[in-house]
Coordinates of C-alpha atoms in Angstrom, one line a residue:
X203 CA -58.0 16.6 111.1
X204 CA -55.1 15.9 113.7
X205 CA -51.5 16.4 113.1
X206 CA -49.4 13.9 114.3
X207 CA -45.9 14.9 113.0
X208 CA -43.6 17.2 113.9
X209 CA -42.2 20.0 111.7
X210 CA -38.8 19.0 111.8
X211 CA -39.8 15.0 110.7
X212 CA -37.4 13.4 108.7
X213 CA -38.3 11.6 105.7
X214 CA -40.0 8.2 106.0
X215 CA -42.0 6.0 104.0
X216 CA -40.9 7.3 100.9
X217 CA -41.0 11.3 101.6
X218 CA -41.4 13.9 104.3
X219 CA -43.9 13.1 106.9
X220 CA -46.1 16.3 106.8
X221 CA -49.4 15.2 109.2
X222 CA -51.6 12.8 109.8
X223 CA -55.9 12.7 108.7
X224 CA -57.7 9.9 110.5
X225 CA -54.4 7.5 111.1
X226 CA -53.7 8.3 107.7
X227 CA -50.2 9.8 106.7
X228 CA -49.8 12.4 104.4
X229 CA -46.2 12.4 102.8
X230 CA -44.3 14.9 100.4
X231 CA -41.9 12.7 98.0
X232 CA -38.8 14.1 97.2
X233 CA -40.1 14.6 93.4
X234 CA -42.5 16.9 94.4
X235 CA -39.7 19.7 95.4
X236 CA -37.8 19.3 91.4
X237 CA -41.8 19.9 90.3
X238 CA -42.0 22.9 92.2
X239 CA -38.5 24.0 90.9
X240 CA -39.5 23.6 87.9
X241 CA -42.6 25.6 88.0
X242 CA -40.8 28.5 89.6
X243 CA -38.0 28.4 86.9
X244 CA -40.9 28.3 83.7
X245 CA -43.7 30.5 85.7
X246 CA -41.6 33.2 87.0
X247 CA -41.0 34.9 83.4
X248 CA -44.9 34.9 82.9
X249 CA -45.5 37.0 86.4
X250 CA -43.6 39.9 84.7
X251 CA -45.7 39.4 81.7
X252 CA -48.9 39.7 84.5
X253 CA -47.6 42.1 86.3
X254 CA -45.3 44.6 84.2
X255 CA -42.6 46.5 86.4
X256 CA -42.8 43.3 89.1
X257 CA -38.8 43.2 90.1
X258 CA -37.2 39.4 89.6
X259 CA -37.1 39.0 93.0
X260 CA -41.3 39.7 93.2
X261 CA -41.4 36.9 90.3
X262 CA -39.6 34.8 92.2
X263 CA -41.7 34.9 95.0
X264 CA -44.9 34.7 93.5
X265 CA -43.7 31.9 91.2
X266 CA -42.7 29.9 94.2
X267 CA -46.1 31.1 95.9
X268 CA -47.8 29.5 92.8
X269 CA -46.0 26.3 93.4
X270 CA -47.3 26.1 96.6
X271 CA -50.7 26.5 95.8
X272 CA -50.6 24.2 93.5
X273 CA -49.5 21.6 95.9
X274 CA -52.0 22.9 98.8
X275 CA -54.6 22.3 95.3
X276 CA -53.7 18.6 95.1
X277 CA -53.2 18.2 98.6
X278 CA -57.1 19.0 99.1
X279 CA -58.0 16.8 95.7
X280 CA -56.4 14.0 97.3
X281 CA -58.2 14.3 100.9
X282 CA -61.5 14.7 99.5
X283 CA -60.5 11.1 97.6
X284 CA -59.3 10.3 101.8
X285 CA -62.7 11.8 103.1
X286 CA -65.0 9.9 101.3
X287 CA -62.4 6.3 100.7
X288 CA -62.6 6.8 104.9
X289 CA -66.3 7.0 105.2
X290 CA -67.0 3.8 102.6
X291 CA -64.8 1.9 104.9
X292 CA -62.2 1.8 102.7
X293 CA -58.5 1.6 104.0
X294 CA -56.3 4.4 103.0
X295 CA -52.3 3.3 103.4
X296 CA -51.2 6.8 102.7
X297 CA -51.5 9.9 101.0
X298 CA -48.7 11.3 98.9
X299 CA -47.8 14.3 97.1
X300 CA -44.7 13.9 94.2
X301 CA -43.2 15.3 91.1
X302 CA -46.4 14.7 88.7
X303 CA -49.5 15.6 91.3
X304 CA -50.6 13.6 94.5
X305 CA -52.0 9.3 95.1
X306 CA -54.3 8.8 97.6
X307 CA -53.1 4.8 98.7
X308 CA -56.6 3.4 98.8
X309 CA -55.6 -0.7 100.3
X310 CA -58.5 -2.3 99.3
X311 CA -60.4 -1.9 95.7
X312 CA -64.5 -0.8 96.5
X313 CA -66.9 -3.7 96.3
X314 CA -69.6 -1.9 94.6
X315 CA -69.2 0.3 91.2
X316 CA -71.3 3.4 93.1
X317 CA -68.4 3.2 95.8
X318 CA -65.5 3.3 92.9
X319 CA -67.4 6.3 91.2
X320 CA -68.0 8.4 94.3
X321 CA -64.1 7.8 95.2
X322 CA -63.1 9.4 92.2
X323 CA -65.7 11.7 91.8
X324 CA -64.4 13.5 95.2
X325 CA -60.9 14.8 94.6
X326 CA -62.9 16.7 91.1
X327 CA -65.5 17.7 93.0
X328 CA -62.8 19.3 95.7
X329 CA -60.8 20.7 93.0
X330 CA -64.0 22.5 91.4
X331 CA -65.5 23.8 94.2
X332 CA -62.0 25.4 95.0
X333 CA -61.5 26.5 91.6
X334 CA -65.6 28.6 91.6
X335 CA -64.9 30.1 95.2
X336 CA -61.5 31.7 93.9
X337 CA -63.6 32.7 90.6
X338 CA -65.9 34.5 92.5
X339 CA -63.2 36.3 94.5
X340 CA -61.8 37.2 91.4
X341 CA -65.3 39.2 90.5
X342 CA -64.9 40.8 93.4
X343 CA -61.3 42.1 93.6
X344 CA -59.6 44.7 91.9
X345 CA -57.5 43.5 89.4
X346 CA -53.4 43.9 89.2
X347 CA -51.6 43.3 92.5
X348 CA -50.1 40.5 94.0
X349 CA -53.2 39.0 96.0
X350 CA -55.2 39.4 92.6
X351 CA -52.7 37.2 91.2
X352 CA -52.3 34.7 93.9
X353 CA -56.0 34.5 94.0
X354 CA -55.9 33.6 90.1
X355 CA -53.2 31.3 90.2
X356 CA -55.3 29.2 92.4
X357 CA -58.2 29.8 90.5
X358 CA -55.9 28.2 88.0
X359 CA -54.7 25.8 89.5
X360 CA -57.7 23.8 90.8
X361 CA -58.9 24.1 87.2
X362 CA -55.9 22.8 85.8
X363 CA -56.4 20.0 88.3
X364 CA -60.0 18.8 88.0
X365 CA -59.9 19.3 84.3
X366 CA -56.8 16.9 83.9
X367 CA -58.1 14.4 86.7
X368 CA -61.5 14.4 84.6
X369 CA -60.2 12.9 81.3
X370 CA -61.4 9.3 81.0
X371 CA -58.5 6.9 81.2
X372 CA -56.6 5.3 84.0
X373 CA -55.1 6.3 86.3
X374 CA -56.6 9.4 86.6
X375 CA -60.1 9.7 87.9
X376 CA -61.9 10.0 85.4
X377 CA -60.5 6.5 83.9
X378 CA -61.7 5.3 87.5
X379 CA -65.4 6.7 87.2
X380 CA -65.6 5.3 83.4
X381 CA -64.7 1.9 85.1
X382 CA -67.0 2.6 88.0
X383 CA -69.6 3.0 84.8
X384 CA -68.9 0.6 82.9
X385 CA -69.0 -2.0 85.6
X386 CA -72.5 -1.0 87.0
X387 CA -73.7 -1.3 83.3
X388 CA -71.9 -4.8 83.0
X389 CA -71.4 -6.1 86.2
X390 CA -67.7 -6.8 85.1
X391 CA -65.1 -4.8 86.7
X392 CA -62.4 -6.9 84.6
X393 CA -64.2 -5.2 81.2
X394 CA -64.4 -1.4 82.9
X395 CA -60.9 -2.0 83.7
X396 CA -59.8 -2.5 80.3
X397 CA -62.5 0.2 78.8
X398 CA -60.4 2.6 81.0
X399 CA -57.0 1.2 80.6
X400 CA -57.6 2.0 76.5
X401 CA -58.8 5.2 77.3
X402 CA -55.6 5.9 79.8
X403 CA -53.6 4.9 76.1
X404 CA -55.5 7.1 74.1
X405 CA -54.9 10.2 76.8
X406 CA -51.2 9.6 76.8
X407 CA -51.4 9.4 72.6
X408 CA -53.4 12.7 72.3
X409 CA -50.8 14.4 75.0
X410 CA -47.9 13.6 72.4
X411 CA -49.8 14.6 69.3
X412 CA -50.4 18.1 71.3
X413 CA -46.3 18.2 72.7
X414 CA -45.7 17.2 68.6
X415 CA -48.1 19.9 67.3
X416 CA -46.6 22.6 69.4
X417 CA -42.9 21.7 68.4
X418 CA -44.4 21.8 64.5
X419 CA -45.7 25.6 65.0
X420 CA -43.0 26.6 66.7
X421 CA -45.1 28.0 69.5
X422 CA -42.7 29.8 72.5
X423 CA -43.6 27.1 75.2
X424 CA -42.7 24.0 73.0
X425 CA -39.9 22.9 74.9
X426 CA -41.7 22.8 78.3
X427 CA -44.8 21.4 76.4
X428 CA -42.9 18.8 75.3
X429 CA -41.2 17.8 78.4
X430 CA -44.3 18.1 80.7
X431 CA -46.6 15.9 78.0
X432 CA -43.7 13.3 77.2
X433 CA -43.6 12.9 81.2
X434 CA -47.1 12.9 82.0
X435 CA -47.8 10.5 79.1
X436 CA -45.3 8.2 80.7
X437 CA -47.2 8.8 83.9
X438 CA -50.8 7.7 82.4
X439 CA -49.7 4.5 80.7
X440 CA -47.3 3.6 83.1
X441 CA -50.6 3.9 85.8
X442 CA -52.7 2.0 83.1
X443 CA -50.3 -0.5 82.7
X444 CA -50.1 -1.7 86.7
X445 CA -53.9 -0.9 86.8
X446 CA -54.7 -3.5 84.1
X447 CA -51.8 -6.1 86.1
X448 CA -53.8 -5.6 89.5
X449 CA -56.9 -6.2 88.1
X450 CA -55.3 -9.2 86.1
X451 CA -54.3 -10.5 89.6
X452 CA -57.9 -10.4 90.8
X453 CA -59.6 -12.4 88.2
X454 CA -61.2 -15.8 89.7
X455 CA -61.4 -18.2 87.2
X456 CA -65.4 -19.7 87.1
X457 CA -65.9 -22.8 88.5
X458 CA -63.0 -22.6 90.9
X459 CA -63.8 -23.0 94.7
X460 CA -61.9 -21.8 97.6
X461 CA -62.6 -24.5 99.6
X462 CA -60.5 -27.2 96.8
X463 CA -57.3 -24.9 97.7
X464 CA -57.3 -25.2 101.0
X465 CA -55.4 -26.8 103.3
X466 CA -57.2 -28.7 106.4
X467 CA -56.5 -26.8 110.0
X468 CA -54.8 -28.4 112.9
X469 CA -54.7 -27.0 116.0
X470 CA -51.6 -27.9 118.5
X471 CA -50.3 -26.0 121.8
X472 CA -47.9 -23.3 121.3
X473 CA -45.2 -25.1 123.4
X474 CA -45.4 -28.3 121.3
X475 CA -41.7 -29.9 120.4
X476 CA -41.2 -28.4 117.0
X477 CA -40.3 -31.6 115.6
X478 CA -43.6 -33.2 117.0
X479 CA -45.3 -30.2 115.2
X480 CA -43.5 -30.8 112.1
X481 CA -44.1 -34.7 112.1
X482 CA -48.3 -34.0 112.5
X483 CA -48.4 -31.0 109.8
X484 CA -48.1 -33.5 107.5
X485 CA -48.9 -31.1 104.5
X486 CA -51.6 -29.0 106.9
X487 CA -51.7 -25.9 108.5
X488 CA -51.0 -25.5 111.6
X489 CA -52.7 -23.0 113.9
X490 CA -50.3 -22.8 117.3
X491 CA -52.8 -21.9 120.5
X492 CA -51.0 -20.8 123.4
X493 CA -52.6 -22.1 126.9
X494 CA -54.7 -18.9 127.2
X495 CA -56.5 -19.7 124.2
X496 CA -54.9 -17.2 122.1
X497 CA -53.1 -18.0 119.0
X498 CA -49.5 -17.9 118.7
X499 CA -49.1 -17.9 115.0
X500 CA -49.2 -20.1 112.0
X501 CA -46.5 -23.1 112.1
X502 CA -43.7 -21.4 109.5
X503 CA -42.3 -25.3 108.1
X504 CA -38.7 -23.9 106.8
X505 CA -38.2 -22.3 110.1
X506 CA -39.5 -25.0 111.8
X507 CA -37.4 -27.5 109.5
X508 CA -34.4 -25.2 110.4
X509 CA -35.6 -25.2 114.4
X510 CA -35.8 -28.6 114.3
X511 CA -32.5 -29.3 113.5
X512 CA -30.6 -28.0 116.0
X513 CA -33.1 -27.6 118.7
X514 CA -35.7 -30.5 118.0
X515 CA -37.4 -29.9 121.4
X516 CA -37.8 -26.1 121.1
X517 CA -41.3 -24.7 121.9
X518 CA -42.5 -24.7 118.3
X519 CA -43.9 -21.3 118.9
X520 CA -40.7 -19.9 117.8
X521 CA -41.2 -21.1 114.4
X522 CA -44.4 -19.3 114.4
X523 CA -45.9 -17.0 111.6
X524 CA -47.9 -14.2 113.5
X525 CA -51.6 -14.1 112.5
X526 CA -52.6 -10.0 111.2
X527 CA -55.8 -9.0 110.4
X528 CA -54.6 -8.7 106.7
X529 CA -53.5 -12.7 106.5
X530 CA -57.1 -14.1 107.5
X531 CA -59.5 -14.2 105.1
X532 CA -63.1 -15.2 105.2
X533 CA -64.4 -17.9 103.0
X534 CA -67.4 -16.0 102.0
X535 CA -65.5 -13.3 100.8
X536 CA -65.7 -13.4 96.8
X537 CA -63.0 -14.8 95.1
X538 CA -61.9 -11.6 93.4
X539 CA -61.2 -10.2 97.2
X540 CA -59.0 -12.9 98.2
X541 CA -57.1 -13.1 95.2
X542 CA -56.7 -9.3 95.7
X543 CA -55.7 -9.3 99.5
X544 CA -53.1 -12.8 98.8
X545 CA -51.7 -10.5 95.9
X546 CA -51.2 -7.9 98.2
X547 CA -50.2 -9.0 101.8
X548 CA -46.7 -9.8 102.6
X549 CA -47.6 -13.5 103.7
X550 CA -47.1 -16.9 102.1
X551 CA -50.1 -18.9 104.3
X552 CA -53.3 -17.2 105.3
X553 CA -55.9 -18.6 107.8
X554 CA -59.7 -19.5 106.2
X555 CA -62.3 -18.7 108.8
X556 CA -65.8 -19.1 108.4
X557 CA -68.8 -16.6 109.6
X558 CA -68.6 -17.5 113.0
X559 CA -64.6 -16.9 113.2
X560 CA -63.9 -20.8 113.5
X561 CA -60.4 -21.5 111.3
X562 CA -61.5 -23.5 108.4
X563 CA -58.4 -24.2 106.8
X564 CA -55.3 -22.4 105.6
X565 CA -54.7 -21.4 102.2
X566 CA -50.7 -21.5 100.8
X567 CA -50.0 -18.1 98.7
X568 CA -48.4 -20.8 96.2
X569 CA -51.5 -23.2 95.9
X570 CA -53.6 -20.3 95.0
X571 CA -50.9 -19.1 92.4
X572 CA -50.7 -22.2 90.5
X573 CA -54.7 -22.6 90.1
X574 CA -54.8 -19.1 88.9
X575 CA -52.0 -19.8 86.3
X576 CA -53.9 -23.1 85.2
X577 CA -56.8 -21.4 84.6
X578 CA -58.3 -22.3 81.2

């Protein structure tokens, strides 16, 4: 693991820098510093319950202390999801930590149901491992003190983790291993999705009926119940819900071929006259080579239109749409993938290249929209 920021980073990218594993960045949202407020305010009362005669300011401390390992808890659950998306070959945008637990950004969904499984299976697997070694430290240790109680608090809190990452319903993981299951049995990652989307809606139910039943007994913790369940239920179908869009976004229709969307490829120097560029596009991409041999970009047409009209001889280069890694797809690649990556990539054209790395056409973000939405 390397560490590539420094203590005193500001926030970026939606939180606090805190390092980097393997390029990957690990950030702390804002939400996640109310979450931990909030635990110190609700848990500080219980350490005096713990540890009788422990002064407020002791409370405090190991409150706080609790919050923290309950962060460093879901930290680790979300690395050992990094480890293993990392070793699959899966991209991993980013790592965050916020208000309701931690997201591990994977970029591209797993090609095989065994992948998917073993992804999820790894933050629980962290979680438990964590939870048995600070069990069997417990066995060990005297009990009463401060370090006794740190020690259980984390025993506690990697429990509390796994066990609520382990019911089956999406988002959490145990929604994305019932997929992973279902799909394997199946071959349909469309019908896992939904198997785990329902189950997501029946987590979020039961976490009501238990914030309801609590407020009906008139048990002590009521109020916090029913705050933490009401927001965590939001959480789970809110999750479910854009799970069951993306994979919605992903469908290929039968029968459709990537090779009727296409757009054929023409090839023109970089330093063309943007209006002569313009005049042979004539409704097909344009792949701009530079004299090198390297490709400039993809001819933009409403810059170039733009370009064209008050510099008609300007190097049409400038009008150019830079060619990334994530805007080139392969035309092998299955259907589900591109619609995926198109979905996904901040890019209205992408380049089609075939096995040898030859563009085969170029594929408009729009065409592929509108055979999706007249699918039967």
């Amino acid at each position: 693991m390397s560490s590539a920021a420094h203590p005193t980073a500001r926030e970026r990218d939606g939180g606090l820098l805190l390092f980097r594993y393997s390029g990957v960045p690990v950030v702390l949202a804002p939400s996640w510093w109310l979450g931990s407020l909030a635990v110190v305010v609700f848990y500080a009362p219980l350490v005096r319950t713990l540890m009788p005669g422990a002064s407020a300011l002791t409370s405090i401390l190991l409150a706080a202390a609790f919050a923290v390992l309950l962060g460093v808890s879901v930290l680790a659950h979300e690395l050992g999801h990094c480890v293993v998306a990392l070793r699959l070959g899966l991209p991993v945008r980013r790592l965050r930590l916020f208000l309701l637990g931690g997201l591990s950004e994977i970029s591209r969904t797993p090609r095989r149901p065994a992948h998917e499984g073993v992804v999820a299976a790894a933050g629980p697997a962290v979680s438990i491992l964590l939870a048995a070694a600070c069990g069997l430290g417990l066995l060990v240790m005297p009990p009463g003190g401060p370090v006794w109680l740190l020690v259980l608090e984390c025993a506690f809190a990697n429990t509390a983790v796994a066990v609520f990452n382990l019911l089956p319903g999406l988002p959490l993981d145990g929604g994305r291993m019932l997929r992973a299951g279902v799909w394997a049995l199946t071959g349909r990652r469309g019908l896992g999705t939904r198997a785990a989307v329902l189950g997501g809606w029946v987590v979020a139910a039961l976490l009501v009926l238990w914030a309801l039943w609590g407020l009906a007994e008139g048990s002590q913790d009521r109020w916090l119940r029913l705050g933490v369940c009401l927001l965590t239920a939001w959480f789970v179908v809110a999750g479910a819900g854009g799970e069951l869009a993306s994979e919605q976004h992903r469908e290929w229709p039968a029968g459709l071929r990537l090779v009727d969307l296409v757009r054929p490829v023409l090839q023109l120097p970089a330093e063309s006259p943007v209006a002569d560029a313009l005049a042979a596009a004539s409704g097909r991409g344009v792949v701009l080579v530079r004299a090198d041999g390297v490709a400039a970009g993809l001819l933009d047409e409403t810059a170039a239109r733009a370009l064209a009209e008050v510099s008609p001889f300007s190097p049409a280069e400038q009008a150019a749409q830079p060619i990334r890694p994530e805007s080139v797809l392969l035309a092998s690649e299955p259907g589900e993938d591109i619609a995926e990556r198109v979905h996904t990539t901040a890019a209205w054209q992408f380049v089609v290249v075939d096995d040898d790395g030859r563009p085969s056409g170029v594929l408009h973000r729009d065409d592929l929209r509108a055979a999706l939405e007249n699918r039967p």
